Coordinates of C-alpha atoms in Angstrom, one line a residue:
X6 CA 23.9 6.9 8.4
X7 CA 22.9 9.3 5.5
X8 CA 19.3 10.4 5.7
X9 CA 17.7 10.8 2.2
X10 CA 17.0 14.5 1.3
X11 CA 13.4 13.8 0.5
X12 CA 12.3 12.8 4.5
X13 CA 11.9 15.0 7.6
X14 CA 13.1 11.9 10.2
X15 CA 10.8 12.0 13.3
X16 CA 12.1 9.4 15.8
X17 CA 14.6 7.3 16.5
X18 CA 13.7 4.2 16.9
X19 CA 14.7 0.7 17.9
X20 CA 17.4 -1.5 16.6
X21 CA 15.5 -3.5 13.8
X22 CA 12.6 -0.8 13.6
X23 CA 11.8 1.3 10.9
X24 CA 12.0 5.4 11.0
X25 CA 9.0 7.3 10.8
X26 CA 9.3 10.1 8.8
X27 CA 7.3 12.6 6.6
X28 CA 7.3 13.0 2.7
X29 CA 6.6 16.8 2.0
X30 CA 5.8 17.6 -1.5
X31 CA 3.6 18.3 -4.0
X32 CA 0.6 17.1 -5.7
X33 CA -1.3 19.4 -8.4
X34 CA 0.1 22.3 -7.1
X35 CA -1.1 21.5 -3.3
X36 CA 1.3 20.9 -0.9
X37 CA 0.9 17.7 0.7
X38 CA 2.5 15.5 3.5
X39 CA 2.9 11.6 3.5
X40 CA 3.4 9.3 6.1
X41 CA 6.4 7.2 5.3
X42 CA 8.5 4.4 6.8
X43 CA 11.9 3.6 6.6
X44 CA 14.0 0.8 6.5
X45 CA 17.8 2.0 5.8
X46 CA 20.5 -0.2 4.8
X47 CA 21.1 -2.8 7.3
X48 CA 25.1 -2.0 6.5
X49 CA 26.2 1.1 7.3
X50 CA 27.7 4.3 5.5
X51 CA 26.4 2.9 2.1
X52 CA 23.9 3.6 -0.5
X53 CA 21.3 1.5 -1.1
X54 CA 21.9 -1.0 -4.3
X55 CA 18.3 -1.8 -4.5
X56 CA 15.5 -0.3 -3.2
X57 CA 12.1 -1.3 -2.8
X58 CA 8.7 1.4 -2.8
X59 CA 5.8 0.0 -0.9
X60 CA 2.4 0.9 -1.8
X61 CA -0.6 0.0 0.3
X62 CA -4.5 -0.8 -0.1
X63 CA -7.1 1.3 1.0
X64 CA -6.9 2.0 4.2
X65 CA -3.6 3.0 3.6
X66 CA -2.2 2.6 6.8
X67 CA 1.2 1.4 6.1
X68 CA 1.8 0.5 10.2
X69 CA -0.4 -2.8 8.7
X70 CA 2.2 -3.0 7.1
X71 CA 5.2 -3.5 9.8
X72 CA 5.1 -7.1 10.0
X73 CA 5.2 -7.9 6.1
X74 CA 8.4 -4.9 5.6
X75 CA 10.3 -6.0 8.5
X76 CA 11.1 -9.5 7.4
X77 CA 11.2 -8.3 3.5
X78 CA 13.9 -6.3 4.7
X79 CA 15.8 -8.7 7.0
X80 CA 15.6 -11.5 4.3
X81 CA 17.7 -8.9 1.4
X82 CA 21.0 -7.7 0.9
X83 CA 22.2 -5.4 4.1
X84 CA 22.4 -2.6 0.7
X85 CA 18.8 -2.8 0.7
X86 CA 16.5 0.2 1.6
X87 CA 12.4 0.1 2.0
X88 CA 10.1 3.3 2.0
X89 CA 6.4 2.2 2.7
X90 CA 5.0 5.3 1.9
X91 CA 0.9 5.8 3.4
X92 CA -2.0 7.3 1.3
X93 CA -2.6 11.0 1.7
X94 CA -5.2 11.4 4.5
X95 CA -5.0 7.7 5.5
X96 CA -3.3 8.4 8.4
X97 CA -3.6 10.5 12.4
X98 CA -1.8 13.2 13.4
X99 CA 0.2 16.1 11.7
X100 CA 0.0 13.8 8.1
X101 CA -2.9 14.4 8.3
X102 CA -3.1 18.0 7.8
X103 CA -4.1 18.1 4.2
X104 CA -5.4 21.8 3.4
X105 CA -7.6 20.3 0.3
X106 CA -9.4 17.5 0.1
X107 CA -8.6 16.7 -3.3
X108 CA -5.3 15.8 -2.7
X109 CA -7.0 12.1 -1.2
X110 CA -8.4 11.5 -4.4
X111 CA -7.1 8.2 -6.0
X112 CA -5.7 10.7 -8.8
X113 CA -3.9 12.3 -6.6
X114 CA -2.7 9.2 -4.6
X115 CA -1.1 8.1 -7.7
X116 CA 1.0 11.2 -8.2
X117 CA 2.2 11.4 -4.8
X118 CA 3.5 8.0 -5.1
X119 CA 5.0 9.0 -8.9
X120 CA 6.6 12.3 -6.9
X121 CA 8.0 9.9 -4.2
X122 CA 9.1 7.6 -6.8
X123 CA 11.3 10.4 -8.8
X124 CA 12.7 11.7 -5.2
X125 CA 13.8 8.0 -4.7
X126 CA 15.7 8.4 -8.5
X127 CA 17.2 11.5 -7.9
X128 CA 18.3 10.3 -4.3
X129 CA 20.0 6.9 -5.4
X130 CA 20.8 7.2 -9.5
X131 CA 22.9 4.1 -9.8
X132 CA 19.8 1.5 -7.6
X133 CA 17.8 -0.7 -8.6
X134 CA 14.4 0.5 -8.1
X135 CA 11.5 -2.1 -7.2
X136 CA 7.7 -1.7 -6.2
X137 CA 5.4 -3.5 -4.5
X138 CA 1.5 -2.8 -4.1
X139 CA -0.9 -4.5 -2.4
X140 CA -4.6 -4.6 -3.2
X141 CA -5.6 -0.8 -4.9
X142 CA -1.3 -0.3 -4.6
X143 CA -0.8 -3.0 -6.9
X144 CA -3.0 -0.6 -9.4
X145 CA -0.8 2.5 -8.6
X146 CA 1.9 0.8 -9.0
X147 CA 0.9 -0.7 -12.9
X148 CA 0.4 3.3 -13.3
X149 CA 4.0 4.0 -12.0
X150 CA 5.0 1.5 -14.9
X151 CA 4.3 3.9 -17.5
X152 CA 6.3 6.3 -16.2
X153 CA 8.5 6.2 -18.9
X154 CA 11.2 8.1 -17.5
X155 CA 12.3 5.5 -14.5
X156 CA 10.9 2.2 -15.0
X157 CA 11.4 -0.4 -12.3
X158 CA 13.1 -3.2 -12.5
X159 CA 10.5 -5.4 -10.9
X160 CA 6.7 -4.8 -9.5
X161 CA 5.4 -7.2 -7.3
X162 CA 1.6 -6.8 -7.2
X163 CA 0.2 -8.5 -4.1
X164 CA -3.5 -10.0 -3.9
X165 CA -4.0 -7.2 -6.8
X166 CA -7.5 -5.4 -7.8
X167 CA -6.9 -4.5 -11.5
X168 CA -10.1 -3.8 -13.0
X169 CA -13.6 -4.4 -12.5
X170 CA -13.9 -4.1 -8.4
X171 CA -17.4 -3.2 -8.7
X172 CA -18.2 -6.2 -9.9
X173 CA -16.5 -8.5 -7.8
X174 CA -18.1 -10.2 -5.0
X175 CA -17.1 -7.4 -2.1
X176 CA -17.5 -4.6 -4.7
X177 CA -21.1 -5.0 -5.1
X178 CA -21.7 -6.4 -1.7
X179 CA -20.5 -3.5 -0.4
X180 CA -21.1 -0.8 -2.8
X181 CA -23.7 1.3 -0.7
X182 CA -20.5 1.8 1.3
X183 CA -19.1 4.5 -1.0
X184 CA -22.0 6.3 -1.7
X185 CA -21.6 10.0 -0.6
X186 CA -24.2 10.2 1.8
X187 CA -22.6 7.2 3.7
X188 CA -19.6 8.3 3.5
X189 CA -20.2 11.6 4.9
X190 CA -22.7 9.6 7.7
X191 CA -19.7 7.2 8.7
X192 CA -17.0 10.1 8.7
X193 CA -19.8 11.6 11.6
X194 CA -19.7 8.0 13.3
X195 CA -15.9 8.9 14.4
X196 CA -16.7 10.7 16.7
X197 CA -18.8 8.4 18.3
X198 CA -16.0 5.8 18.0
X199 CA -13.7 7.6 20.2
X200 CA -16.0 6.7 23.3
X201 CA -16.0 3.0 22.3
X202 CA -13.7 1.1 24.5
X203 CA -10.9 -1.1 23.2
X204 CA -12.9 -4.2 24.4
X205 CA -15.7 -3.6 22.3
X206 CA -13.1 -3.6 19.2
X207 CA -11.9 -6.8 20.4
X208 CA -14.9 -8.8 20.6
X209 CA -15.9 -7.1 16.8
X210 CA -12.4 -8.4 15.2
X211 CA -11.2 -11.2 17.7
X212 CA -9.3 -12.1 15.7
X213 CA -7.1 -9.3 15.1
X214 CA -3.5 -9.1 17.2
X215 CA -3.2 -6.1 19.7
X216 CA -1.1 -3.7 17.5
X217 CA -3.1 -3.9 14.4
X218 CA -6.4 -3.4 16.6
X219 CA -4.8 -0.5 17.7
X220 CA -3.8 0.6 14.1
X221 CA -7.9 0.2 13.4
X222 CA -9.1 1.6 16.2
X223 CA -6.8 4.9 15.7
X224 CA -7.7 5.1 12.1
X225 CA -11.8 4.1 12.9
X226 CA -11.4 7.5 15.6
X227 CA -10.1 10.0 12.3
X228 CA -13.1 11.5 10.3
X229 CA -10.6 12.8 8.2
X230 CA -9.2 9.2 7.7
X231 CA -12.5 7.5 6.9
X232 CA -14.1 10.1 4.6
X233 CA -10.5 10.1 3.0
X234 CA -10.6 6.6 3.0
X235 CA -14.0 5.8 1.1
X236 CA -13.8 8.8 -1.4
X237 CA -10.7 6.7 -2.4
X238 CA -12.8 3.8 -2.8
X239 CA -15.6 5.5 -5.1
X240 CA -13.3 6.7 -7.3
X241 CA -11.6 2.7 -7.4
X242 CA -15.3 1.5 -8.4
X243 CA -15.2 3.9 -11.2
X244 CA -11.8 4.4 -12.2
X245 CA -11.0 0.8 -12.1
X246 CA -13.1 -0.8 -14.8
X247 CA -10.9 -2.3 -17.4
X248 CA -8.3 -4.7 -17.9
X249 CA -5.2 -3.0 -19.1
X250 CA -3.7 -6.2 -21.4
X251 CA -0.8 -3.8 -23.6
X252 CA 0.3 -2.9 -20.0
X253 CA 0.7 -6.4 -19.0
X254 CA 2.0 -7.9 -22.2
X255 CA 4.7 -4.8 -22.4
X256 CA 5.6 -5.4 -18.9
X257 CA 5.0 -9.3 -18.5
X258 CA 8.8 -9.8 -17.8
X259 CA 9.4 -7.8 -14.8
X260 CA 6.0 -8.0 -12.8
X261 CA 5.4 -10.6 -10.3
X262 CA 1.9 -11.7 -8.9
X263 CA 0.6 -13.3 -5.7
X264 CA -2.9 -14.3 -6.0
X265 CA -5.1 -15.6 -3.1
X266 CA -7.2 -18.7 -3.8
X267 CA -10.2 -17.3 -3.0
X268 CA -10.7 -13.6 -2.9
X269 CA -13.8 -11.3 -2.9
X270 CA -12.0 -8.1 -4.1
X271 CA -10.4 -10.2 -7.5
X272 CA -13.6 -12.5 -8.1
X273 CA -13.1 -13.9 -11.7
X274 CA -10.3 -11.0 -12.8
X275 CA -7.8 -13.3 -11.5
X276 CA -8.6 -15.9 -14.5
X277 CA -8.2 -12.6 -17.3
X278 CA -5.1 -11.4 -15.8
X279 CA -3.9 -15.0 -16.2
X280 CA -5.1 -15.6 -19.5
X281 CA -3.0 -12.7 -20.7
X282 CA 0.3 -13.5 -18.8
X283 CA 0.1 -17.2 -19.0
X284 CA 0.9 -19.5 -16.3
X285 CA 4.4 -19.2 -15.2
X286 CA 7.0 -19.2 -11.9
X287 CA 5.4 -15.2 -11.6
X288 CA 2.2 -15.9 -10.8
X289 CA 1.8 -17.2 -7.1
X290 CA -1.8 -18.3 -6.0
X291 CA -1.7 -19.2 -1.9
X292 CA -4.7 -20.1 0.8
X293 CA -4.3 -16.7 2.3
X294 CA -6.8 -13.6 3.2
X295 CA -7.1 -10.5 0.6
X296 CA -5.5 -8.9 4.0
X297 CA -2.8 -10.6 4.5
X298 CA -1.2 -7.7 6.4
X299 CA -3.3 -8.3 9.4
X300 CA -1.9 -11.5 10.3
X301 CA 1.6 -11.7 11.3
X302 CA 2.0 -15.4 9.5
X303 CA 0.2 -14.5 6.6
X304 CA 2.6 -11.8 6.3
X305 CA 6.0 -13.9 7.1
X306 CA 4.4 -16.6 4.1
X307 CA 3.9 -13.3 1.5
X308 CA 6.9 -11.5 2.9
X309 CA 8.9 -14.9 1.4
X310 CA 7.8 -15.3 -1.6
X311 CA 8.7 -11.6 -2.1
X312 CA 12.3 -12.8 -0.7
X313 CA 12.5 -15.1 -3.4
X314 CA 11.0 -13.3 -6.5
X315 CA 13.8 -10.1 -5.4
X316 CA 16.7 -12.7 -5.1
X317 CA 16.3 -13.4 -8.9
X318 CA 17.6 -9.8 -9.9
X319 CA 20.9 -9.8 -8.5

């Protein structure tokens, strides 16, 4: 099996599992570490004919994300690859060692995932290259669109937050979330967390499976993580303000959207995005949560309908 250039590989892991591996480059200068997993071809010895970048929301854990990637990749040609590559600071451990805080800006989250794109160029010329981003990824990845250098051949934005999140039902509901002061409060709070038992998580999101709890529960114990986290998210009420039409009508052939019927993050953007686009076979609207991820259906029913939107490029 060839291991791409671009990753330090940290485990092996199980038969079906993806690698876990780190993304070291750089961002403004900074030097900066991503979490990233990877799915390799399913056949072996060969180079990927299409591959698929994975961007997730805020939290950018992309171990949400397992579920969702697993069956993407089971469901595609054995010469498919999948990189689900984390936000900067999102995550525990040695990724997490981030020498300037900048580098978790949402700035600087879109040019990691612009550097990660190139490195995935560079590393297989002669693929197809296709993105996916959920929530604030489906944003970063409209921005990877105008990179005019490598465009992909297809985006699939998933439950996407494209402009005006401040406004939208969870955006203002929540909004004295991402002031400063909280932020910095909260990012305090995580050391607290780390005394809370595992029960006390469970009865707070019974719903929840055991490995995603986990994933929370690890991420809720990172100060890093959460001040990383919401800093992210002040900068998406800010930065995140209007509709970007030209992008959509340039673009309108190759991207692919999956809307939930009801969703406090979208609100009433869903209705603009679809009044530029039109209504068509791309646009996907489903009874399922904003955060899909967290459910192991929900992600098998998105997972699908990404299955079936990638099967119509060849």
């Amino acid at each position: 099996m060839h291991v791409p250039s671009f990753l330090q590989i940290e485990d092996s892991p199980r038969p079906g599992d993806p690698y876990s591996a780190t993304y070291v480059h750089t961002v403004t200068g900074l030097p900066a570490r991503a979490r990233v997993l990877w799915w390799p071809c399913s056949s072996p010895h060969v180079n990927p004919e299409l591959v698929v970048l994975f961007i997730p929301g805020n939290p950018g854990c992309i171990d949400f994300y397992i579920e969702y990637l697993s069956v993407l990749h089971a469901g595609l040609s054995p010469r498919v690859a999948i990189f689900g590559k984390a936000h900067l600071g999102h995550v525990l451990g040695k990724h997490n060692t981030v020498p300037h805080f900048e580098l978790t800006s949402l700035g600087a989250q879109v040019i990691s995932t612009l550097c990660l794109r190139k490195s995935l160029h560079d590393e297989y010329p002669s693929a197809k290259i296709v993105v996916i981003g959920h929530s604030v990824g489906a944003w970063i990845a409209t921005r990877v669109l105008e990179e005019p250098q490598i465009p992909p051949v297809v985006t699939l934005l998933l439950f996407p937050t494209l402009s005006n999140i401040a406004q939208t039902p969870n955006g203002v509901k929540l909004a004295w979330l991402f002031w400063p002061s909280t932020a910095l409060m909260l990012s305090y709070l995580a050391f607290l967390i780390m005394f809370i038992p595992k029960a006390v998580f469970k009865l707070l999101f019974e719903d929840w499976p055991e490995n995603q709890l986990l994933i929370l529960q690890r991420f809720c114990r990172s100060p890093f993580s959460i001040a990383a986290s919401l800093r992210m998210a002040r900068e998406e009420m800010r930065t995140i303000i209007d509709l970007d039409r030209t992008l959509l009508q340039k673009h309108r052939s190759c991207i692919y959207l999956y809307y939930a019927l009801t969703d406090d993050w979208v609100g009433l953007e869903r209705a603009l995005v679809i009044d530029v686009l039109g209504e068509s076979s791309q646009i996907h609207v489903a009874s399922l949560p904003h955060a899909f991820c967290i459910n192991a259906d929900h992600s098998r029913k998105v997972a699908q309908k990404s299955i079936e939107w990638l099967l119509t490029i060849g």
